[in-house]
């Protein structure tokens, strides 16, 4: 067998994007006639064969599932992996993990690789860049060919498949309500830009909690961060210019940066400012003070996603009814919200 | 094609371990005649076909490499992954990640799955349980069949292949020397049990540093931990019964537990006790105080391992000369060793 020509190699040869090649090969009208013909001619010349997933699925079972994740530097996705592995292994399946590193192109390449017959189905959490572009043709393609797919956490509403999500908005609302119950009246939120689906939902929950308690929404107390890895200075600057008594951060990185900023201003967490985080990772558990947080139950999400996927694989049904499972968040209260000076109102 | 019978299924049917099946099928004298015959008969009856890696390698290239890791909850392996991915992607390869979860059986199953023709070679860091058992037949088998393998970080001396390690012992010695230079005279080490190769080496480095400075080695100041995840109480207990002025911890988990224990005793880090950690992860960077640490350069290790593997895959040589690359550690000094009260001697 000769080496298989990949989308990426075609893209490199013709100096176009992987996405363009992928779309051209399935005759997408988004690609100009000229480019489409050039790509199709090249693919034919070098005998490119798109995967015929439907055929391969019919004839064999690999007892392996794929798991495509945006990143693993944060504990949340590590817990999702552990949940998927536990269920899959118990049911006799192996798990292959691929990372998109939040890149659209890598996600497309990963799906191409996995769909070549080495897995029976996959679980996916969408890359940040894919959400930003809003381009899901690679997903639509594998699904339309009959590959079972379950989306987890970072899902796409328009794609029809089984999904496992948490109640991001309700979890955020509950955390902010807790800050309010503990006496906070000027609560800032440190969140992500809106195109990250979970960031947007958590911001909505924050706004709902304020409105439920007739507290004014101050746009000035909402910080939306684009670059998570380099957000420390931005957060310190934001907090140095505002007087707040509570902070809701949508992830552990933002929460720890916020605590450091407050301390470096000579104020205390939780004596002067209460901090509530989101996602229960090692940082939250080990930080000083330990961080109150919204538990996302990542392992449960992973386990549920694996069960949904394996049920679909094993039932071999073409049933068109898909389900979205919502895993409920819960609050974990730790030192960062155990206010001693501020009386509950 | 019928579903492929796996080692695991045979093991389950016959109520023996995966390892026993694997050994019996290659006629290992470690397995009794009776068991061996039973397993071989079963495998024949159900038409079990071991992978013929050598054949498959000769005929095709998948442009995919495997990466088998013991765990990913700790930042170190996440950085190794990023290094492997960067080099592999740049050279046109995809990466499939499998986790052994430190289980011997899962490692055996992962290698069986990866060796079925879906990858061109793999990078492995050995599971804790595998090191404990000292059973490496699954590795010997894939290597003897011609599969290119590179071991990284947790390596096995007896297995002949390319390896990438760090100077664990020297890194530990340098960290402890730094504590000594900062005035510490009663330095405890919090380390792992000896069968973890890197823990053992770091303990050796600690002992060398003490001897180099004519400091007495006190067995009572050496804490060897078996269960990393539940070590917090053990560390607190250990430190409550000893007067130390410096602590060297072989990972971030131990280091943060040590800092908490010291603080809960009413003492301060770094004013009363200096703490040096190993491996530069998010915990070390974000903790209060930030932790001084030995940088393992995980990304560099991963990148080097990927280059070694791809060179071997692409050169298609059966050259028997293997190399062990040592990536040098370096010290990162942060707040946990910036002693103000204790004068350097």
XYZ file of C-alpha atoms in Angstrom:
690
model
C 0.000 0.000 0.000
C 1.348 3.398 -0.920
C 1.477 6.193 1.631
C -1.940 7.744 1.847
C -2.186 11.317 0.606
C -3.738 13.524 3.270
C -5.750 16.710 3.119
C -2.838 18.466 4.734
C -0.373 17.406 2.072
C -2.724 18.569 -0.671
C -3.171 21.869 1.149
C 0.573 22.328 1.442
C 1.232 21.492 -2.190
C -1.395 23.889 -3.469
C -0.773 26.538 -0.828
C -4.366 26.680 0.376
C -5.904 25.887 3.760
C -6.884 22.395 4.888
C -10.442 23.630 5.152
C -10.433 24.792 1.520
C -9.216 21.387 0.341
C -11.792 19.599 2.446
C -14.603 21.769 1.128
C -13.436 21.621 -2.491
C -13.376 17.826 -2.431
C -17.016 17.730 -1.413
C -17.996 20.324 -4.021
C -18.809 23.084 -1.590
C -20.151 26.217 -3.343
C -18.097 28.272 -0.878
C -15.005 27.512 -2.928
C -14.500 29.200 -6.303
C -14.825 27.025 -9.411
C -11.219 27.594 -10.301
C -9.812 26.548 -6.936
C -12.212 23.623 -6.695
C -11.195 22.258 -10.069
C -7.511 22.672 -9.309
C -7.831 20.805 -6.015
C -9.976 18.042 -7.460
C -7.563 17.556 -10.353
C -4.621 17.327 -7.990
C -6.442 14.856 -5.751
C -7.319 12.707 -8.744
C -3.798 12.819 -10.138
C -2.339 11.597 -6.877
C -5.143 9.165 -6.263
C -6.477 10.759 -3.096
C -9.203 8.609 -1.603
C -11.545 10.183 0.877
C -12.464 7.839 3.684
C -15.553 5.871 3.099
C -16.618 5.708 6.676
C -20.064 4.265 6.158
C -18.619 1.283 4.323
C -15.892 0.675 6.856
C -18.289 0.939 9.778
C -20.593 -1.599 8.286
C -17.939 -4.218 7.971
C -15.855 -4.039 11.071
C -15.675 -3.076 14.670
C -12.428 -1.806 16.072
C -13.525 -1.744 19.715
C -11.794 1.619 19.882
C -13.276 5.084 20.290
C -11.692 8.470 19.671
C -11.700 11.460 21.979
C -10.871 14.810 20.388
C -10.205 17.564 22.904
C -9.176 21.203 22.555
C -6.473 21.054 25.249
C -5.447 19.159 28.336
C -3.496 21.721 30.315
C -6.498 22.307 32.483
C -7.735 19.752 34.933
C -11.274 19.774 33.589
C -10.434 17.912 30.390
C -8.232 15.489 32.339
C -11.281 14.549 34.410
C -13.390 14.175 31.255
C -10.748 11.767 29.931
C -10.814 9.715 33.125
C -14.614 9.386 32.913
C -14.502 8.332 29.263
C -11.713 5.822 29.924
C -13.461 4.267 32.878
C -16.686 3.524 31.017
C -14.981 2.580 27.753
C -12.571 0.171 29.418
C -15.338 -1.399 31.460
C -17.307 -1.990 28.285
C -14.265 -3.446 26.505
C -13.219 -0.450 24.410
C -9.902 1.336 24.038
C -9.611 5.099 23.827
C -7.446 7.096 21.428
C -7.007 10.740 22.364
C -6.231 13.517 19.879
C -5.683 17.156 20.705
C -6.705 19.992 18.463
C -4.745 22.508 20.538
C -7.729 24.756 19.866
C -6.749 24.891 16.192
C -9.390 24.480 13.501
C -6.965 22.914 11.028
C -5.739 20.328 13.530
C -9.308 19.420 14.400
C -10.067 18.805 10.717
C -6.898 16.691 10.373
C -7.696 14.727 13.546
C -11.164 13.841 12.303
C -9.745 12.791 8.946
C -7.224 10.520 10.674
C -9.693 8.978 13.105
C -12.324 8.444 10.439
C -10.006 6.272 8.378
C -11.394 3.144 9.955
C -9.429 3.004 13.173
C -12.329 3.840 15.485
C -16.015 3.014 15.855
C -17.084 6.525 16.856
C -15.827 9.543 18.714
C -16.417 12.100 21.418
C -15.524 15.695 20.645
C -15.163 18.990 22.456
C -14.857 21.721 19.852
C -11.712 23.833 19.405
C -11.850 27.499 20.319
C -10.861 28.519 16.793
C -13.625 26.359 15.309
C -16.197 28.098 17.500
C -14.755 31.430 16.473
C -14.962 30.609 12.737
C -18.329 28.896 13.077
C -17.169 26.389 10.428
C -18.380 22.873 11.199
C -18.279 21.235 7.772
C -15.785 18.594 8.960
C -18.216 17.490 11.653
C -21.181 17.496 9.334
C -19.207 15.359 6.928
C -18.318 12.537 9.304
C -21.797 12.545 10.824
C -23.488 12.408 7.430
C -21.361 9.386 6.581
C -22.763 7.504 9.552
C -20.007 7.933 12.141
C -21.464 8.036 15.667
C -20.443 11.285 17.371
C -21.094 12.680 20.845
C -20.204 16.285 21.665
C -19.185 17.159 25.200
C -18.959 20.499 27.038
C -18.003 22.780 24.133
C -20.841 21.807 21.839
C -22.360 23.334 18.706
C -26.106 23.908 18.768
C -26.524 23.573 15.004
C -24.916 20.146 14.788
C -27.411 17.340 15.327
C -25.924 14.578 17.472
C -25.910 13.368 21.077
C -24.500 15.939 23.480
C -23.413 16.134 27.100
C -23.285 19.569 28.648
C -23.495 21.105 32.091
C -25.833 23.819 33.210
C -23.147 26.485 32.857
C -25.575 29.332 33.241
C -27.304 27.891 36.321
C -23.977 26.986 37.931
C -22.755 30.552 37.489
C -26.035 31.946 38.810
C -25.772 29.750 41.918
C -22.181 30.822 42.591
C -23.015 34.514 42.259
C -26.126 34.029 44.424
C -23.852 32.539 47.066
C -21.633 35.640 46.931
C -24.731 37.806 47.322
C -25.989 35.686 50.238
C -22.591 36.194 51.880
C -23.047 39.954 51.732
C -21.353 40.939 48.476
C -22.939 43.859 46.635
C -20.267 44.895 44.144
C -19.439 41.723 42.282
C -17.097 41.646 39.304
C -17.006 38.827 36.755
C -13.842 37.735 34.995
C -14.937 35.770 31.953
C -13.946 34.857 28.402
C -14.960 36.488 25.153
C -18.479 35.642 24.028
C -17.685 33.252 21.183
C -16.571 30.654 23.745
C -19.950 29.056 24.378
C -19.324 28.186 28.027
C -17.940 31.645 28.830
C -21.000 33.284 27.343
C -23.362 31.034 29.327
C -21.544 31.687 32.601
C -21.743 35.418 31.966
C -25.495 35.031 31.443
C -25.769 33.251 34.799
C -23.929 36.101 36.502
C -26.310 38.625 34.982
C -29.356 36.584 36.016
C -28.183 36.384 39.637
C -27.718 40.150 39.790
C -31.157 40.790 38.288
C -32.831 38.204 40.554
C -31.557 40.223 43.507
C -32.337 43.651 42.023
C -28.663 44.512 41.883
C -27.553 46.900 39.174
C -25.543 45.405 36.299
C -22.439 47.540 35.871
C -20.762 46.946 32.519
C -17.620 48.330 34.099
C -17.404 45.256 36.395
C -17.423 42.773 33.511
C -13.976 41.780 32.213
C -13.926 39.631 29.056
C -10.585 38.021 28.366
C -9.330 36.833 24.998
C -5.911 35.380 25.845
C -6.296 33.123 28.891
C -2.616 32.235 29.210
C -1.449 35.829 29.436
C -4.298 37.321 31.412
C -2.534 37.933 34.715
C -1.569 41.584 34.107
C -4.934 42.401 32.572
C -6.740 41.063 35.656
C -4.415 42.877 38.068
C -4.942 46.140 36.174
C -8.733 45.672 36.096
C -8.958 45.014 39.837
C -6.594 47.835 40.790
C -9.020 50.335 39.262
C -12.219 49.029 40.856
C -13.589 48.646 44.369
C -15.274 45.236 44.551
C -16.313 42.993 47.438
C -16.854 39.827 45.390
C -15.363 38.236 42.290
C -16.796 35.478 40.150
C -14.160 33.960 37.849
C -15.162 31.498 35.112
C -12.033 29.374 35.516
C -9.269 28.607 38.010
C -6.633 30.582 36.151
C -8.653 33.784 36.359
C -9.544 33.073 40.008
C -5.951 32.580 41.173
C -4.822 35.688 39.285
C -7.620 37.631 40.970
C -6.625 36.432 44.460
C -3.001 37.397 43.835
C -4.025 40.829 42.605
C -6.211 41.453 45.657
C -3.434 40.359 48.040
C -0.833 42.491 46.291
C -3.164 45.483 46.857
C -2.862 44.794 50.577
C -6.374 43.406 50.842
C -7.400 39.916 51.928
C -9.361 37.011 50.465
C -11.823 36.264 52.030
C -11.744 39.023 54.677
C -12.173 41.900 52.221
C -13.139 40.241 48.965
C -14.829 36.885 48.369
C -13.784 34.863 45.304
C -15.809 32.130 43.608
C -14.231 30.053 40.859
C -15.519 27.608 38.252
C -14.259 24.034 37.701
C -12.832 21.978 40.538
C -9.201 21.275 39.705
C -5.982 20.774 41.599
C -5.353 24.528 41.684
C -8.638 25.183 43.514
C -8.020 22.417 46.019
C -4.381 23.273 46.738
C -4.390 27.066 46.562
C -4.021 29.216 49.679
C -6.788 30.099 50.389
C -8.521 27.056 48.926
C -11.007 28.220 46.301
C -14.773 27.911 46.415
C -15.825 26.634 43.037
C -18.562 25.317 40.793
C -17.966 21.605 40.342
C -18.383 20.659 36.681
C -18.319 16.919 37.332
C -15.994 16.330 34.375
C -15.619 12.609 35.073
C -19.400 12.209 35.111
C -19.667 14.133 31.836
C -17.033 11.900 30.248
C -18.696 8.743 31.546
C -22.099 9.839 30.267
C -20.668 10.734 26.851
C -18.969 7.341 26.590
C -22.186 5.526 27.497
C -24.174 7.472 24.901
C -21.567 6.761 22.242
C -21.215 3.065 22.993
C -24.988 2.599 23.134
C -25.247 4.110 19.678
C -22.351 2.031 18.336
C -23.644 -1.204 19.759
C -27.300 -0.754 18.937
C -26.325 -0.164 15.341
C -29.480 1.818 14.920
C -29.939 4.632 12.496
C -32.448 6.120 14.890
C -32.628 9.835 14.362
C -33.534 10.737 17.926
C -30.602 12.378 19.617
C -30.413 13.422 23.210
C -28.729 16.214 25.109
C -27.837 15.231 28.641
C -27.363 18.022 31.144
C -25.075 17.172 34.052
C -25.950 19.340 37.043
C -23.193 21.442 38.572
C -22.864 21.783 42.328
C -21.176 24.330 44.571
C -18.113 23.496 46.648
C -17.529 26.095 49.341
C -13.968 26.541 50.548
C -11.879 29.197 52.271
C -12.122 31.883 49.569
C -15.760 32.628 50.443
C -15.715 31.994 54.186
C -16.165 35.588 55.080
C -15.558 36.450 58.703
C -15.604 40.246 58.729
C -18.533 40.908 56.457
C -21.889 40.003 58.045
C -24.409 38.245 55.849
C -27.234 40.656 55.109
C -14.134 -8.626 8.486
C -15.130 -10.160 11.772
C -14.490 -8.345 15.035
C -10.910 -8.948 16.010
C -10.354 -11.032 19.126
C -8.140 -9.182 21.573
C -5.749 -10.335 24.281
C -8.123 -8.870 26.811
C -11.077 -10.892 25.599
C -9.048 -14.106 25.723
C -7.901 -13.210 29.228
C -11.457 -12.595 30.349
C -12.773 -15.818 28.834
C -10.086 -17.946 30.438
C -9.950 -15.970 33.674
C -6.211 -15.252 33.479
C -4.302 -11.970 33.214
C -3.633 -10.154 29.942
C 0.038 -10.618 30.617
C -0.350 -14.379 30.917
C -2.159 -14.561 27.574
C 0.435 -12.398 25.909
C 3.274 -14.541 27.242
C 1.560 -17.847 26.487
C 1.013 -16.854 22.867
C 4.712 -16.284 22.393
C 5.615 -19.535 24.136
C 7.150 -17.974 27.201
C 8.607 -20.573 29.592
C 7.247 -18.454 32.468
C 3.801 -19.904 31.777
C 3.024 -23.495 32.734
C 2.580 -26.001 29.892
C -0.997 -26.587 30.850
C -2.011 -22.922 30.815
C 0.000 -22.271 27.670
C -1.694 -25.053 25.757
C -5.111 -24.004 26.944
C -4.557 -20.409 25.835
C -3.042 -21.364 22.501
C -5.903 -23.766 21.787
C -8.465 -21.083 22.589
C -6.675 -18.542 20.416
C -6.550 -21.001 17.537
C -10.193 -21.980 17.926
C -11.298 -18.371 17.717
C -8.801 -17.508 15.038
C -6.785 -14.986 17.064
C -4.165 -13.326 14.881
C -1.298 -11.588 16.580
C -0.258 -8.418 14.813
C 2.446 -8.868 12.314
C 4.037 -5.511 12.815
C 7.152 -6.097 10.760
C 5.078 -6.946 7.716
C 2.735 -4.043 8.126
C 5.578 -1.584 8.669
C 7.297 -2.638 5.537
C 4.329 -1.993 3.359
C 2.803 1.182 4.560
C 3.263 4.441 6.331
C 0.452 5.878 8.358
C 2.097 9.232 9.058
C 0.850 8.798 12.597
C 2.786 8.172 15.790
C 1.549 6.952 19.156
C 2.298 8.438 22.558
C 1.643 6.180 25.550
C 1.718 8.018 28.869
C 1.099 6.912 32.457
C -1.141 9.877 33.343
C -1.900 13.438 32.390
C -3.197 14.940 35.598
C 0.163 16.517 36.178
C 1.443 19.337 34.068
C 4.703 17.606 33.232
C 3.163 15.082 30.841
C 1.012 17.827 29.316
C 4.215 19.674 28.390
C 5.734 16.470 26.982
C 2.641 16.118 24.774
C 2.966 19.693 23.532
C 6.608 19.088 22.559
C 5.786 15.844 20.743
C 2.845 17.439 18.911
C 4.839 20.441 17.816
C 7.619 18.440 16.179
C 5.317 15.742 14.802
C 2.912 18.218 13.238
C 5.754 20.231 11.753
C 7.127 17.077 10.151
C 3.690 16.087 8.823
C 2.698 13.478 11.410
C -0.392 13.112 13.556
C -0.232 12.026 17.174
C -2.504 9.495 18.899
C -2.340 9.564 22.683
C -3.145 6.586 24.913
C -3.110 6.568 28.686
C -2.105 3.579 30.752
C -3.405 5.199 33.946
C -0.310 3.640 35.491
C -1.827 0.187 34.941
C 0.295 -2.620 33.520
C -2.658 -4.323 31.838
C -3.778 -1.142 30.129
C -0.265 -0.508 28.885
C -0.168 -4.001 27.342
C -3.569 -3.437 25.726
C -2.548 0.004 24.428
C 0.536 -1.411 22.748
C -1.499 -4.204 21.194
C -3.982 -1.677 19.809
C -1.361 0.743 18.490
C 0.724 -2.012 16.959
C -2.148 -3.184 14.761
C -0.921 -1.065 11.893
C -2.367 2.296 12.800
C 0.953 3.957 13.666
C 4.522 4.056 12.374
C 6.157 4.040 15.810
C 5.579 5.261 19.330
C 6.909 7.156 22.306
C 6.347 5.632 25.730
C 6.696 6.614 29.353
C 6.311 3.475 31.447
C 3.425 2.916 33.869
C 4.152 2.892 37.589
C 2.752 -0.636 37.927
C 4.957 -1.870 35.086
C 8.040 -0.516 36.851
C 6.874 -2.153 40.053
C 6.390 -5.550 38.381
C 9.528 -5.238 36.287
C 7.681 -7.016 33.464
C 8.566 -5.561 30.071
C 7.727 -8.438 27.731
C 5.143 -6.356 25.853
C 7.791 -3.780 25.021
C 10.348 -6.378 24.034
C 7.790 -7.942 21.748
C 6.922 -4.852 19.711
C 10.561 -3.808 19.508
C 11.673 -7.253 18.339
C 9.077 -7.068 15.582
C 10.684 -3.927 14.231
C 8.445 -1.197 15.646
C 10.442 1.989 16.318
C 10.110 2.965 19.977
C 11.469 5.885 21.999
C 11.166 5.898 25.783
C 10.844 9.201 27.579
C 11.313 10.185 31.244
C 10.204 6.950 32.937
C 12.513 4.626 31.049
C 13.691 1.063 31.557
C 17.430 0.519 31.537
C 17.210 -3.072 30.295
C 15.183 -2.237 27.200
C 17.350 -1.333 24.245
C 15.908 1.591 22.298
C 16.308 5.349 21.962
C 15.622 7.215 25.184
C 15.153 10.771 26.364
C 15.684 11.434 30.037
C 16.611 14.320 32.256
C 19.431 14.447 34.753
C 17.043 13.779 37.651
C 19.843 13.138 40.083
C 21.846 16.244 39.140
C 18.739 18.421 39.155
C 17.905 17.273 42.672
C 21.489 17.794 43.807
C 21.461 21.356 42.440
C 18.171 22.170 44.180
C 19.387 20.844 47.535
C 22.721 22.672 47.067
C 20.731 25.860 46.602
C 18.907 25.234 49.897
C 22.268 24.683 51.582
C 23.712 27.852 50.019
C 20.702 29.729 51.403
C 21.587 28.601 54.917
C 19.518 25.425 55.394
C 21.147 22.742 57.539
C 18.251 20.430 58.378
C 16.764 19.537 55.030
C 13.985 16.994 54.645
C 13.153 15.247 51.382
C 9.636 14.218 50.423
C 9.996 11.640 47.679
C 8.352 8.580 46.134
C 9.017 4.931 46.815
C 12.187 3.616 45.189
C 10.676 1.570 42.379
C 9.674 4.813 40.645
C 12.893 5.397 38.727
C 12.745 9.191 38.797
C 11.950 9.288 42.523
C 14.916 7.080 43.286
C 17.259 9.237 41.205
C 16.073 12.446 42.859
C 16.624 10.895 46.268
C 20.183 10.027 45.189
C 20.752 13.657 44.191
C 19.562 14.816 47.600
C 21.973 12.431 49.325
C 24.862 13.558 47.120
C 24.264 17.215 47.921
C 24.297 16.504 51.669
C 27.499 14.467 51.403
C 29.181 17.080 49.170
C 28.646 19.562 51.985
C 29.586 17.209 54.831
C 26.051 17.311 56.186
C 24.852 14.256 58.038
C 22.259 12.116 56.271
C 19.392 11.568 58.699
C 17.126 8.703 57.642
C 14.485 10.277 59.811
C 14.271 13.266 57.418
C 13.515 11.103 54.364
C 9.812 10.545 53.664
C 9.012 8.041 50.889
C 5.415 8.183 49.699
C 3.523 5.387 47.981
C 0.141 6.978 47.326
C 0.713 10.421 45.798
C -2.957 11.399 45.577
C -3.629 10.880 49.284
C -0.332 12.067 50.711
C -1.465 15.301 52.316
C -2.057 13.934 55.841
C 1.097 11.850 55.759
C 3.182 14.908 54.893
C 1.513 17.070 57.548
C 2.125 14.381 60.176
C 5.766 13.955 59.115
C 6.494 17.685 59.286
C 4.683 18.186 62.588
C 7.121 15.807 64.272
C 10.340 17.250 62.853
C 12.203 20.552 63.065
C 13.474 21.367 59.580
C 14.686 24.540 57.902
C 14.500 23.307 54.327
C 12.359 20.909 52.330
C 13.074 19.365 48.950
C 9.951 17.857 47.389
C 10.195 15.710 44.247
C 6.935 16.995 42.779
C 4.534 19.932 43.038
C 1.887 17.987 44.930
C 4.302 17.159 47.746
C 5.662 20.732 47.740
C 2.262 22.396 48.093
C 1.241 19.965 50.830
C 4.483 20.766 52.656
C 3.917 24.530 52.430
C 0.384 24.147 53.795
C 1.606 21.984 56.658
C 4.309 24.498 57.601
C 1.846 27.398 57.519
C -0.723 25.510 59.595
C 1.998 25.037 62.222
C 2.211 28.827 62.466
C 5.528 28.979 60.625
C 6.285 30.753 57.365
C 7.620 29.810 53.946
C 10.179 31.204 53.193
C 10.855 33.068 56.455
C 11.247 29.934 58.609
C 11.472 27.102 56.109
C 12.630 27.151 52.477
C 10.876 24.852 50.010
C 12.252 23.646 46.675
C 10.021 21.712 44.292
C 10.575 19.637 41.154
C 8.822 20.143 37.795
C 7.607 23.548 36.689
C 3.833 23.377 36.381
C 0.920 25.706 36.824
C 0.765 24.954 40.566
C 4.353 26.147 41.096
C 3.806 29.302 39.093
C 0.457 30.243 40.652
C 0.905 29.143 44.257
C 1.299 31.658 47.098
C 4.245 31.777 47.667
C 5.332 30.906 44.130
C 7.485 27.786 44.275
C 11.166 27.496 43.415
C 11.501 24.437 41.242
C 13.672 22.262 39.047
C 12.553 22.814 35.459
C 12.283 19.474 33.671
C 11.855 21.028 30.230
C 9.044 18.628 29.348
C 8.333 20.256 25.988
C 11.991 19.920 25.026
C 11.980 16.266 26.084
C 8.874 15.608 23.998
C 10.309 17.435 21.001
C 13.585 15.522 21.229
C 11.756 12.184 21.545
C 9.632 12.974 18.476
C 12.710 13.893 16.442
C 14.484 10.677 17.429
C 11.420 8.599 16.552
C 10.748 10.278 13.209
C 14.408 10.069 12.201
C 14.299 6.347 12.841
C 10.975 5.913 10.990
C 12.089 7.927 7.992
C 15.592 6.568 7.653
C 14.137 3.088 7.568
C 17.424 1.797 8.886
C 17.841 -1.268 10.994
C 20.854 0.395 12.562
C 21.410 -1.060 16.000
C 22.963 2.037 17.507
C 20.559 3.599 19.941
C 21.061 6.838 21.780
C 20.062 8.183 25.156
C 19.611 11.940 25.137
C 19.873 13.715 28.459
C 17.992 16.992 28.659
C 19.570 19.226 31.291
C 17.381 20.508 34.091
C 17.694 24.080 35.318
C 16.701 25.810 38.534
C 13.939 28.393 38.693
C 14.105 30.415 41.887
C 10.872 31.910 43.153
C 9.428 33.171 46.431
C 9.551 29.875 48.364
C 13.365 30.082 48.709
C 13.825 33.834 48.960
C 14.846 33.766 52.553
C 14.941 37.093 54.278
C 15.450 36.159 57.924
C 18.052 33.440 57.598
C 21.473 34.773 56.534
C 23.393 32.723 54.011
C 26.339 31.102 55.757
